[in-house]
Amino acid sequence: MDFVDLQKLFPGISTLTEASTTICIGRLALIGIGILLIYLGKKGVLEPLLMIPMGLGMIAVNAGVLVLDPTSAQIMAEGRVGASAHGTLLMAPLVQQTDGLMYTLQIDFLQPLYTFAFSNGLIACLVFMGIGVLLDVGFVLARPWLSMFLALCAELGTIAGFPLAVALGLDYREAASIAMVGGADGPMVLFTSLSLARHLFVPITVVAYLYLGLTYGGYPYLIRLLIPAKLRGLKMPPKPAARITSDEKLAFVVVACVVLCLLFPAAAPLFLSLFVGVAVREVGLGHFAAFLEGPVLYGATLFLGLVLGVLCEASTILEPKILLLLVIGILALLLSGVGGIIGGYIAYVCSGRKINPVIGIAGVSCVPSTAKVAQKEVSRVTPDALILPEALGANISGVITSAILSGIYVALIPLLP
Amino acid sequence: MKTALTATLVIAVLATVLSLSVAGLMHLLFIAVRRVQGRSRSGR
């Protein structure tokens, strides 16, 4: 058997040797990162629900490259500069022409999911419906000012990330899209980048979800760095929490949905999805609630992770701006964490040293990861200290403030000269 | 850069006003629903 036959027999390996050095190294590095994500997900350092499918998708898309026949290669790689005849049978995110799309829909098994559920934001909305069912808005209604204040402080990175990105050379639309990573809210980033910077949608979304995993593993260190153990273990005096009835919660959902959709029509799909979930919970539609919080939420998260992993193809991800996006993304997320903790300190001082400053980090709207991280860090110092109700209030408010900022960016940025 | 900084300021002010408005809305709503419930319980 000569070498040519072997190349045909193992196209995954032969495409690796035929590709440019950059693509070859990129593919190998991304396979390595995929394995790392699975390892860190298994260890619980990163969010396993997202990282396991994402890591496997990343491995498959960079290992399973084959030589496509010239016609299909041209169709599947259309729009990609310097496209070769190499490709995968998983997904072709850059296809735009109808003919190419019809072709890939019939060939690539994840293409229907990407075209009909990912790129239009449906999968993000499904995640939001599931999250809505899990949310108890009573935590926010019990302490609306504190919750919204903390959430606003935790948007520091989302706001400061914009001029930072502009200073580093991105245009306004790209800068706003990457700044949204500071909100640590995947669906919002997806939605904003789709609305403002469609050409950077893939790398920005990948960067955002990679970093969302990092909040789970990185924020505990930030908390330990910025808040001394004595304050972290502060027990909050049990406040006789006002009992919020489901009627009150439903009234809030209806009014908030009307007001927020009126103010930010661009973010209406996300508001609708979130509030549908909350309304289903509060009205007591048990079957709907079970469906949304089970199959819909977990199904959407699984396929979201899988699509995100497959999006990490070397030729797509080696976008020249990716390094810049990685730097701005991590800075935005770091600033948001710091902003949340500053908010926590302000609340601690203003409340006469009664509020545990750790709850500030829960203002970063990665529901419910940041609230869980806050409670975990407090429990490490004082096992019987409970801050979860207040942390969840700030966490839910974080979703609202992220949606507000997404709406502002989508409405305001196109008006800039 | 000047435009970006001005826009950031506007965005920050808008976000603050809107977020605090939502908090105020929640607070008012809470009071209003409590009053309505109080009236219906007392039969008025």
CSV table of C-alpha atoms in Angstrom, one decimal:
chain,number,residue,atom,x,y,z
A,1,MET,CA,0.0,0.0,0.0
A,2,ASP,CA,1.6,3.2,-1.0
A,3,PHE,CA,1.5,6.6,0.7
A,4,VAL,CA,-1.3,8.0,-1.5
A,5,ASP,CA,-3.6,5.1,-0.5
A,6,LEU,CA,-2.9,5.7,3.2
A,7,GLN,CA,-3.8,9.4,2.7
A,8,LYS,CA,-7.2,8.3,1.4
A,9,LEU,CA,-7.6,5.8,4.1
A,10,PHE,CA,-6.9,8.3,7.0
A,11,PRO,CA,-8.0,11.7,5.7
A,12,GLY,CA,-8.1,13.1,9.3
A,13,ILE,CA,-4.3,12.6,9.5
A,14,SER,CA,-3.5,13.5,5.9
A,15,THR,CA,-5.4,16.8,6.1
A,16,LEU,CA,-3.3,17.6,9.1
A,17,THR,CA,-0.1,17.2,7.2
A,18,GLU,CA,-1.4,18.9,4.1
A,19,ALA,CA,-2.8,22.0,5.9
A,20,SER,CA,-0.7,25.1,6.6
A,21,THR,CA,1.4,25.1,9.7
A,22,THR,CA,-0.9,27.6,11.5
A,23,ILE,CA,-4.0,25.4,10.8
A,24,CYS,CA,-2.1,22.2,11.8
A,25,ILE,CA,-1.0,23.7,15.1
A,26,GLY,CA,-4.4,25.3,15.6
A,27,ARG,CA,-6.2,22.0,15.1
A,28,LEU,CA,-3.8,20.1,17.5
A,29,ALA,CA,-4.1,22.9,20.1
A,30,LEU,CA,-7.9,22.9,19.9
A,31,ILE,CA,-8.0,19.1,20.3
A,32,GLY,CA,-5.8,19.6,23.4
A,33,ILE,CA,-8.1,22.3,24.7
A,34,GLY,CA,-11.1,20.1,24.2
A,35,ILE,CA,-9.5,17.4,26.3
A,36,LEU,CA,-8.6,19.9,28.9
A,37,LEU,CA,-12.2,21.3,29.0
A,38,ILE,CA,-13.6,17.7,29.6
A,39,TYR,CA,-11.0,17.1,32.3
A,40,LEU,CA,-11.8,20.5,34.1
A,41,GLY,CA,-15.5,19.8,33.6
A,42,LYS,CA,-15.2,16.4,35.2
A,43,LYS,CA,-13.2,17.8,38.1
A,44,GLY,CA,-15.9,20.5,38.7
A,45,VAL,CA,-13.5,23.4,38.0
A,46,LEU,CA,-15.6,24.4,35.0
A,47,GLU,CA,-19.3,24.0,34.5
A,48,PRO,CA,-19.6,20.3,33.4
A,49,LEU,CA,-23.1,20.7,31.8
A,50,LEU,CA,-21.6,22.9,29.1
A,51,MET,CA,-17.9,21.8,29.1
A,52,ILE,CA,-18.4,18.1,28.4
A,53,PRO,CA,-20.3,18.4,25.2
A,54,MET,CA,-18.3,21.5,24.2
A,55,GLY,CA,-15.0,19.7,24.7
A,56,LEU,CA,-16.1,16.7,22.7
A,57,GLY,CA,-17.4,18.8,19.9
A,58,MET,CA,-14.1,20.7,19.8
A,59,ILE,CA,-12.2,17.5,19.6
A,60,ALA,CA,-14.4,16.0,16.9
A,61,VAL,CA,-14.4,19.1,14.6
A,62,ASN,CA,-10.7,19.4,14.7
A,63,ALA,CA,-9.9,15.7,14.4
A,64,GLY,CA,-12.6,14.7,11.9
A,65,VAL,CA,-11.4,16.8,8.9
A,66,LEU,CA,-11.6,15.2,5.5
A,67,VAL,CA,-11.0,16.1,1.9
A,68,LEU,CA,-14.3,17.2,0.3
A,69,ASP,CA,-15.0,17.0,-3.4
A,70,PRO,CA,-14.3,20.4,-5.0
A,71,THR,CA,-18.0,21.3,-5.5
A,72,SER,CA,-19.1,20.6,-1.9
A,73,ALA,CA,-15.9,22.2,-0.5
A,74,GLN,CA,-16.6,25.4,-2.4
A,75,ILE,CA,-20.2,25.4,-1.2
A,76,MET,CA,-19.4,24.6,2.4
A,77,ALA,CA,-16.5,27.0,2.7
A,78,GLU,CA,-18.0,29.9,0.9
A,79,GLY,CA,-17.1,33.2,2.2
A,80,ARG,CA,-14.0,31.9,4.0
A,81,VAL,CA,-10.8,33.5,2.8
A,82,GLY,CA,-8.3,31.0,1.6
A,83,ALA,CA,-10.7,28.1,1.8
A,84,SER,CA,-9.3,24.7,1.0
A,85,ALA,CA,-11.0,21.5,0.0
A,86,HIS,CA,-10.8,20.4,3.6
A,87,GLY,CA,-13.9,20.3,5.7
A,88,THR,CA,-16.0,18.3,8.1
A,89,LEU,CA,-19.4,16.6,8.0
A,90,LEU,CA,-20.5,18.2,11.2
A,91,MET,CA,-21.5,21.8,10.5
A,92,ALA,CA,-20.6,24.7,8.2
A,93,PRO,CA,-21.4,27.9,10.1
A,94,LEU,CA,-20.2,30.3,7.4
A,95,VAL,CA,-22.6,29.1,4.7
A,96,GLN,CA,-24.8,32.0,3.6
A,97,GLN,CA,-26.1,31.3,0.1
A,98,THR,CA,-29.3,29.4,-0.1
A,99,ASP,CA,-27.9,26.7,-2.4
A,100,GLY,CA,-25.0,26.1,0.0
A,101,LEU,CA,-27.3,26.0,2.9
A,102,MET,CA,-29.6,23.5,1.4
A,103,TYR,CA,-26.6,21.3,0.5
A,104,THR,CA,-25.2,21.4,4.1
A,105,LEU,CA,-28.6,20.9,5.7
A,106,GLN,CA,-28.7,17.6,3.9
A,107,ILE,CA,-25.1,16.6,4.6
A,108,ASP,CA,-24.0,18.0,8.0
A,109,PHE,CA,-25.8,16.5,10.9
A,110,LEU,CA,-25.6,19.6,13.2
A,111,GLN,CA,-26.4,22.1,10.5
A,112,PRO,CA,-30.2,22.0,11.0
A,113,LEU,CA,-29.6,22.7,14.7
A,114,TYR,CA,-27.3,25.6,13.9
A,115,THR,CA,-29.4,27.2,11.2
A,116,PHE,CA,-32.9,26.7,12.8
A,117,ALA,CA,-32.0,27.0,16.5
A,118,PHE,CA,-28.6,28.6,17.2
A,119,SER,CA,-28.0,31.4,14.8
A,120,ASN,CA,-31.5,32.9,15.3
A,121,GLY,CA,-31.2,32.8,19.1
A,122,LEU,CA,-33.9,30.1,19.6
A,123,ILE,CA,-31.6,27.9,21.7
A,124,ALA,CA,-30.8,30.9,23.9
A,125,CYS,CA,-34.5,31.6,24.4
A,126,LEU,CA,-35.1,27.9,25.2
A,127,VAL,CA,-32.4,28.1,27.9
A,128,PHE,CA,-34.0,31.3,29.2
A,129,MET,CA,-37.5,29.6,29.4
A,130,GLY,CA,-35.9,26.8,31.5
A,131,ILE,CA,-34.0,29.3,33.7
A,132,GLY,CA,-37.3,31.3,34.1
A,133,VAL,CA,-39.0,28.2,35.6
A,134,LEU,CA,-36.1,27.9,38.1
A,135,LEU,CA,-36.2,31.5,39.1
A,136,ASP,CA,-38.0,32.6,42.2
A,137,VAL,CA,-38.6,36.3,41.6
A,138,GLY,CA,-39.7,36.5,45.2
A,139,PHE,CA,-36.0,36.9,46.1
A,140,VAL,CA,-35.9,40.1,44.0
A,141,LEU,CA,-39.2,41.4,45.2
A,142,ALA,CA,-38.2,40.9,48.8
A,143,ARG,CA,-35.2,43.2,48.4
A,144,PRO,CA,-35.6,45.0,45.0
A,145,TRP,CA,-33.2,47.9,45.7
A,146,LEU,CA,-30.4,45.9,47.1
A,147,SER,CA,-30.7,43.2,44.4
A,148,MET,CA,-30.8,45.7,41.5
A,149,PHE,CA,-28.0,47.8,43.0
A,150,LEU,CA,-25.7,44.8,43.3
A,151,ALA,CA,-26.6,43.7,39.8
A,152,LEU,CA,-25.9,47.1,38.4
A,153,CYS,CA,-22.4,47.3,40.1
A,154,ALA,CA,-21.7,43.8,38.6
A,155,GLU,CA,-22.2,45.3,35.1
A,156,LEU,CA,-19.0,47.3,35.5
A,157,GLY,CA,-17.2,45.1,32.9
A,158,THR,CA,-20.1,45.3,30.4
A,159,ILE,CA,-20.0,49.1,30.5
A,160,ALA,CA,-16.2,49.7,30.8
A,161,GLY,CA,-15.5,47.0,28.3
A,162,PHE,CA,-16.9,49.1,25.5
A,163,PRO,CA,-14.4,52.0,25.5
A,164,LEU,CA,-11.7,49.5,26.4
A,165,ALA,CA,-12.5,47.5,23.2
A,166,VAL,CA,-12.7,50.7,21.1
A,167,ALA,CA,-9.3,51.8,22.5
A,168,LEU,CA,-7.9,48.5,21.4
A,169,GLY,CA,-9.0,48.9,17.9
A,170,LEU,CA,-12.5,47.4,17.5
A,171,ASP,CA,-15.3,49.3,15.9
A,172,TYR,CA,-18.3,50.3,18.0
A,173,ARG,CA,-20.5,47.3,17.0
A,174,GLU,CA,-17.7,44.8,17.7
A,175,ALA,CA,-16.8,46.6,20.9
A,176,ALA,CA,-20.4,46.5,22.2
A,177,SER,CA,-20.7,42.8,21.3
A,178,ILE,CA,-17.5,41.7,23.2
A,179,ALA,CA,-18.2,44.1,26.1
A,180,MET,CA,-21.4,42.1,26.7
A,181,VAL,CA,-19.2,39.2,27.9
A,182,GLY,CA,-18.9,41.2,31.1
A,183,GLY,CA,-22.5,40.4,31.8
A,184,ALA,CA,-21.6,36.7,31.9
A,185,ASP,CA,-24.9,35.9,30.3
A,186,GLY,CA,-24.5,33.6,27.3
A,187,PRO,CA,-27.8,34.2,25.6
A,188,MET,CA,-27.4,38.0,25.8
A,189,VAL,CA,-23.9,37.9,24.2
A,190,LEU,CA,-25.2,35.6,21.5
A,191,PHE,CA,-28.1,38.0,20.9
A,192,THR,CA,-26.0,41.2,20.9
A,193,SER,CA,-23.3,39.9,18.6
A,194,LEU,CA,-26.0,38.5,16.2
A,195,SER,CA,-27.6,42.0,16.2
A,196,LEU,CA,-24.5,44.1,16.0
A,197,ALA,CA,-21.5,42.1,14.7
A,198,ARG,CA,-22.7,39.1,12.8
A,199,HIS,CA,-19.2,38.6,11.3
A,200,LEU,CA,-17.7,38.1,14.7
A,201,PHE,CA,-20.6,36.1,16.1
A,202,VAL,CA,-18.9,32.8,16.1
A,203,PRO,CA,-15.6,33.8,17.9
A,204,ILE,CA,-17.4,36.1,20.3
A,205,THR,CA,-20.0,33.4,21.3
A,206,VAL,CA,-17.2,30.9,21.8
A,207,VAL,CA,-15.1,33.3,23.9
A,208,ALA,CA,-18.2,34.1,26.0
A,209,TYR,CA,-19.2,30.6,26.7
A,210,LEU,CA,-15.6,29.6,27.5
A,211,TYR,CA,-15.4,32.4,30.0
A,212,LEU,CA,-18.8,31.5,31.5
A,213,GLY,CA,-17.2,28.3,32.5
A,214,LEU,CA,-14.4,30.3,34.0
A,215,THR,CA,-16.7,32.2,36.4
A,216,TYR,CA,-17.3,28.8,38.1
A,217,GLY,CA,-13.6,28.2,38.5
A,218,GLY,CA,-12.1,31.7,38.6
A,219,TYR,CA,-14.5,33.8,40.7
A,220,PRO,CA,-13.8,31.9,44.0
A,221,TYR,CA,-10.2,33.1,43.7
A,222,LEU,CA,-11.3,36.7,43.1
A,223,ILE,CA,-13.5,36.6,46.2
A,224,ARG,CA,-10.7,35.2,48.3
A,225,LEU,CA,-8.3,37.8,46.9
A,226,LEU,CA,-10.6,40.8,47.5
A,227,ILE,CA,-12.6,39.9,50.6
A,228,PRO,CA,-10.8,38.9,53.9
A,229,ALA,CA,-11.9,35.6,55.5
A,230,LYS,CA,-13.4,37.5,58.5
A,231,LEU,CA,-15.8,39.3,56.2
A,232,ARG,CA,-16.5,36.3,54.0
A,233,GLY,CA,-17.7,34.4,57.0
A,234,LEU,CA,-20.1,37.2,58.1
A,235,LYS,CA,-23.4,35.8,59.2
A,236,MET,CA,-26.3,38.0,58.0
A,237,PRO,CA,-29.0,38.5,60.7
A,238,PRO,CA,-32.1,36.6,59.8
A,239,LYS,CA,-34.5,39.1,58.4
A,240,PRO,CA,-38.1,38.2,58.6
A,241,ALA,CA,-38.5,38.1,54.9
A,242,ALA,CA,-41.8,39.4,53.5
A,243,ARG,CA,-43.8,36.5,52.2
A,244,ILE,CA,-44.3,37.2,48.5
A,245,THR,CA,-47.4,35.5,47.1
A,246,SER,CA,-47.6,34.0,43.6
A,247,ASP,CA,-50.2,36.6,42.7
A,248,GLU,CA,-47.6,39.3,43.5
A,249,LYS,CA,-44.9,37.6,41.5
A,250,LEU,CA,-47.2,37.1,38.5
A,251,ALA,CA,-48.2,40.8,38.6
A,252,PHE,CA,-44.5,41.7,38.6
A,253,VAL,CA,-43.9,39.4,35.7
A,254,VAL,CA,-46.7,40.9,33.6
A,255,VAL,CA,-45.8,44.5,34.3
A,256,ALA,CA,-42.0,44.0,33.9
A,257,CYS,CA,-42.6,42.1,30.6
A,258,VAL,CA,-44.8,45.0,29.3
A,259,VAL,CA,-42.4,47.7,30.4
A,260,LEU,CA,-39.1,46.0,29.3
A,261,CYS,CA,-40.5,45.0,25.9
A,262,LEU,CA,-41.8,48.5,25.4
A,263,LEU,CA,-38.4,50.0,26.3
A,264,PHE,CA,-36.3,47.4,24.5
A,265,PRO,CA,-38.1,45.7,21.6
A,266,ALA,CA,-34.8,44.3,20.4
A,267,ALA,CA,-34.5,42.2,23.5
A,268,ALA,CA,-38.2,41.2,23.5
A,269,PRO,CA,-37.5,37.6,22.6
A,270,LEU,CA,-35.3,37.1,25.6
A,271,PHE,CA,-37.6,39.0,28.0
A,272,LEU,CA,-40.6,37.0,26.7
A,273,SER,CA,-38.8,33.7,27.1
A,274,LEU,CA,-37.6,34.5,30.6
A,275,PHE,CA,-41.0,35.7,31.8
A,276,VAL,CA,-42.9,32.8,30.2
A,277,GLY,CA,-40.8,30.5,32.3
A,278,VAL,CA,-41.4,32.6,35.5
A,279,ALA,CA,-45.2,32.8,34.7
A,280,VAL,CA,-45.5,29.1,34.2
A,281,ARG,CA,-43.9,28.5,37.6
A,282,GLU,CA,-46.1,31.1,39.4
A,283,VAL,CA,-49.4,30.0,37.8
A,284,GLY,CA,-48.6,26.5,38.8
A,285,LEU,CA,-48.7,24.8,35.4
A,286,GLY,CA,-46.9,21.8,36.6
A,287,HIS,CA,-46.6,19.9,33.3
A,288,PHE,CA,-45.3,22.9,31.5
A,289,ALA,CA,-42.8,23.7,34.3
A,290,ALA,CA,-41.6,20.1,34.3
A,291,PHE,CA,-41.2,20.2,30.5
A,292,LEU,CA,-39.3,23.5,30.5
A,293,GLU,CA,-37.0,22.9,33.5
A,294,GLY,CA,-36.2,19.3,32.4
A,295,PRO,CA,-36.2,18.4,28.7
A,296,VAL,CA,-36.1,22.0,27.3
A,297,LEU,CA,-33.4,23.4,29.6
A,298,TYR,CA,-31.1,20.4,29.7
A,299,GLY,CA,-31.7,19.5,26.0
A,300,ALA,CA,-31.0,23.1,24.9
A,301,THR,CA,-27.8,23.2,27.1
A,302,LEU,CA,-26.6,19.9,25.7
A,303,PHE,CA,-27.0,21.0,22.1
A,304,LEU,CA,-25.7,24.5,22.9
A,305,GLY,CA,-22.5,23.0,24.2
A,306,LEU,CA,-22.2,20.6,21.3
A,307,VAL,CA,-22.7,23.4,18.7
A,308,LEU,CA,-20.3,25.7,20.5
A,309,GLY,CA,-17.6,23.0,20.5
A,310,VAL,CA,-18.1,22.3,16.8
A,311,LEU,CA,-17.9,26.0,16.2
A,312,CYS,CA,-14.3,25.9,17.5
A,313,GLU,CA,-12.9,24.7,14.2
A,314,ALA,CA,-9.3,25.8,13.7
A,315,SER,CA,-10.0,27.7,10.4
A,316,THR,CA,-13.0,29.5,12.0
A,317,ILE,CA,-11.5,30.3,15.3
A,318,LEU,CA,-8.2,31.5,14.0
A,319,GLU,CA,-9.8,34.8,13.2
A,320,PRO,CA,-7.1,37.6,13.5
A,321,LYS,CA,-9.2,39.4,16.2
A,322,ILE,CA,-9.6,36.3,18.4
A,323,LEU,CA,-6.7,37.2,20.7
A,324,LEU,CA,-8.1,40.7,21.1
A,325,LEU,CA,-11.5,39.3,21.9
A,326,LEU,CA,-10.0,36.8,24.4
A,327,VAL,CA,-8.2,39.7,26.2
A,328,ILE,CA,-11.2,42.1,26.3
A,329,GLY,CA,-13.5,39.3,27.3
A,330,ILE,CA,-11.5,38.2,30.3
A,331,LEU,CA,-11.0,41.9,31.3
A,332,ALA,CA,-14.7,42.6,31.1
A,333,LEU,CA,-15.5,39.5,33.2
A,334,LEU,CA,-12.9,40.4,35.7
A,335,LEU,CA,-14.1,44.0,35.9
A,336,SER,CA,-17.7,42.8,36.4
A,337,GLY,CA,-16.6,40.5,39.3
A,338,VAL,CA,-14.7,43.4,40.9
A,339,GLY,CA,-17.6,45.7,40.4
A,340,GLY,CA,-19.9,43.2,42.1
A,341,ILE,CA,-17.6,42.9,45.0
A,342,ILE,CA,-17.4,46.7,45.3
A,343,GLY,CA,-21.2,46.8,45.3
A,344,GLY,CA,-21.1,44.2,48.0
A,345,TYR,CA,-18.7,46.3,50.1
A,346,ILE,CA,-21.0,49.4,49.6
A,347,ALA,CA,-24.0,47.4,50.7
A,348,TYR,CA,-22.0,46.1,53.7
A,349,VAL,CA,-21.1,49.6,54.8
A,350,CYS,CA,-24.5,51.1,54.1
A,351,SER,CA,-26.3,48.3,56.0
A,352,GLY,CA,-24.3,49.0,59.2
A,353,ARG,CA,-22.0,46.0,58.5
A,354,LYS,CA,-24.8,43.5,58.3
A,355,ILE,CA,-24.7,42.4,54.7
A,356,ASN,CA,-22.0,39.9,53.7
A,357,PRO,CA,-20.1,41.6,50.8
A,358,VAL,CA,-19.7,38.2,49.0
A,359,ILE,CA,-23.2,38.5,47.7
A,360,GLY,CA,-22.0,41.2,45.4
A,361,ILE,CA,-20.4,38.7,43.1
A,362,ALA,CA,-23.8,37.1,42.6
A,363,GLY,CA,-24.8,40.2,40.8
A,364,VAL,CA,-22.9,38.8,37.8
A,365,SER,CA,-25.8,37.2,36.0
A,366,CYS,CA,-24.5,33.7,35.4
A,367,VAL,CA,-27.6,32.1,36.9
A,368,PRO,CA,-27.2,30.2,39.2
A,369,SER,CA,-23.5,29.6,39.1
A,370,THR,CA,-22.4,32.9,40.7
A,371,ALA,CA,-25.0,32.6,43.5
A,372,LYS,CA,-23.7,29.1,44.2
A,373,VAL,CA,-20.1,30.3,44.1
A,374,ALA,CA,-20.9,33.0,46.6
A,375,GLN,CA,-22.7,30.6,49.0
A,376,LYS,CA,-19.9,28.0,48.6
A,377,GLU,CA,-17.2,30.6,49.5
A,378,VAL,CA,-19.1,31.8,52.6
A,379,SER,CA,-19.8,28.2,53.7
A,380,ARG,CA,-16.0,27.5,53.5
A,381,VAL,CA,-15.4,30.0,56.3
A,382,THR,CA,-18.7,29.8,58.2
A,383,PRO,CA,-20.5,26.5,57.4
A,384,ASP,CA,-23.9,27.6,58.8
A,385,ALA,CA,-24.0,31.1,57.3
A,386,LEU,CA,-26.8,31.4,54.7
A,387,ILE,CA,-26.6,34.0,52.0
A,388,LEU,CA,-28.2,32.1,49.1
A,389,PRO,CA,-31.6,33.9,49.2
A,390,GLU,CA,-30.0,37.4,48.9
A,391,ALA,CA,-27.4,36.1,46.4
A,392,LEU,CA,-30.2,34.6,44.2
A,393,GLY,CA,-32.0,37.9,44.3
A,394,ALA,CA,-28.9,39.7,43.0
A,395,ASN,CA,-28.4,36.9,40.5
A,396,ILE,CA,-31.9,37.2,39.0
A,397,SER,CA,-31.5,41.0,38.9
A,398,GLY,CA,-28.3,40.4,37.0
A,399,VAL,CA,-30.3,38.8,34.2
A,400,ILE,CA,-32.5,41.9,34.1
A,401,THR,CA,-29.6,44.3,34.1
A,402,SER,CA,-27.8,42.3,31.4
A,403,ALA,CA,-31.0,42.4,29.3
A,404,ILE,CA,-31.3,46.1,29.9
A,405,LEU,CA,-27.7,46.7,28.8
A,406,SER,CA,-28.1,44.4,25.8
A,407,GLY,CA,-31.2,46.4,24.8
A,408,ILE,CA,-29.3,49.7,25.2
A,409,TYR,CA,-26.4,48.5,23.1
A,410,VAL,CA,-28.6,47.1,20.4
A,411,ALA,CA,-30.6,50.4,20.3
A,412,LEU,CA,-27.9,52.9,20.8
A,413,ILE,CA,-24.8,51.7,19.0
A,414,PRO,CA,-26.2,51.8,15.5
A,415,LEU,CA,-26.9,55.5,16.1
A,416,LEU,CA,-23.2,56.3,16.7
A,417,PRO,CA,-21.5,58.0,13.7
B,1,MET,CA,-12.4,57.6,21.3
B,2,LYS,CA,-14.2,60.8,22.5
B,3,THR,CA,-17.4,59.5,21.0
B,4,ALA,CA,-16.9,56.1,22.7
B,5,LEU,CA,-16.4,57.7,26.1
B,6,THR,CA,-19.4,59.9,25.7
B,7,ALA,CA,-21.5,56.9,24.6
B,8,THR,CA,-20.2,54.9,27.6
B,9,LEU,CA,-21.3,57.7,29.9
B,10,VAL,CA,-24.8,57.8,28.3
B,11,ILE,CA,-25.0,54.0,28.5
B,12,ALA,CA,-24.0,54.0,32.2
B,13,VAL,CA,-26.5,56.7,33.0
B,14,LEU,CA,-29.3,54.9,31.0
B,15,ALA,CA,-28.5,51.6,32.6
B,16,THR,CA,-28.5,53.1,36.1
B,17,VAL,CA,-31.8,54.9,35.5
B,18,LEU,CA,-33.5,51.9,34.0
B,19,SER,CA,-32.2,49.4,36.6
B,20,LEU,CA,-33.3,51.6,39.5
B,21,SER,CA,-36.6,52.2,37.7
B,22,VAL,CA,-37.2,48.5,37.6
B,23,ALA,CA,-36.3,48.3,41.3
B,24,GLY,CA,-38.8,51.1,42.0
B,25,LEU,CA,-41.4,49.4,39.8
B,26,MET,CA,-41.0,46.2,41.8
B,27,HIS,CA,-41.3,48.1,45.1
B,28,LEU,CA,-44.4,50.0,44.0
B,29,LEU,CA,-46.0,46.9,42.5
B,30,PHE,CA,-45.4,45.1,45.8
B,31,ILE,CA,-47.1,47.8,47.7
B,32,ALA,CA,-50.0,48.1,45.2
B,33,VAL,CA,-50.7,44.3,45.2
B,34,ARG,CA,-50.5,44.2,49.0
B,35,ARG,CA,-53.1,47.0,49.2
B,36,VAL,CA,-55.4,45.3,46.7
B,37,GLN,CA,-55.1,42.1,48.6
B,38,GLY,CA,-55.8,43.9,51.9
B,39,ARG,CA,-58.9,45.5,50.5
B,40,SER,CA,-60.3,42.2,49.1
B,41,ARG,CA,-59.7,40.4,52.4
B,42,SER,CA,-61.5,43.1,54.3
B,43,GLY,CA,-64.4,42.9,51.9
B,44,ARG,CA,-64.2,46.5,50.6
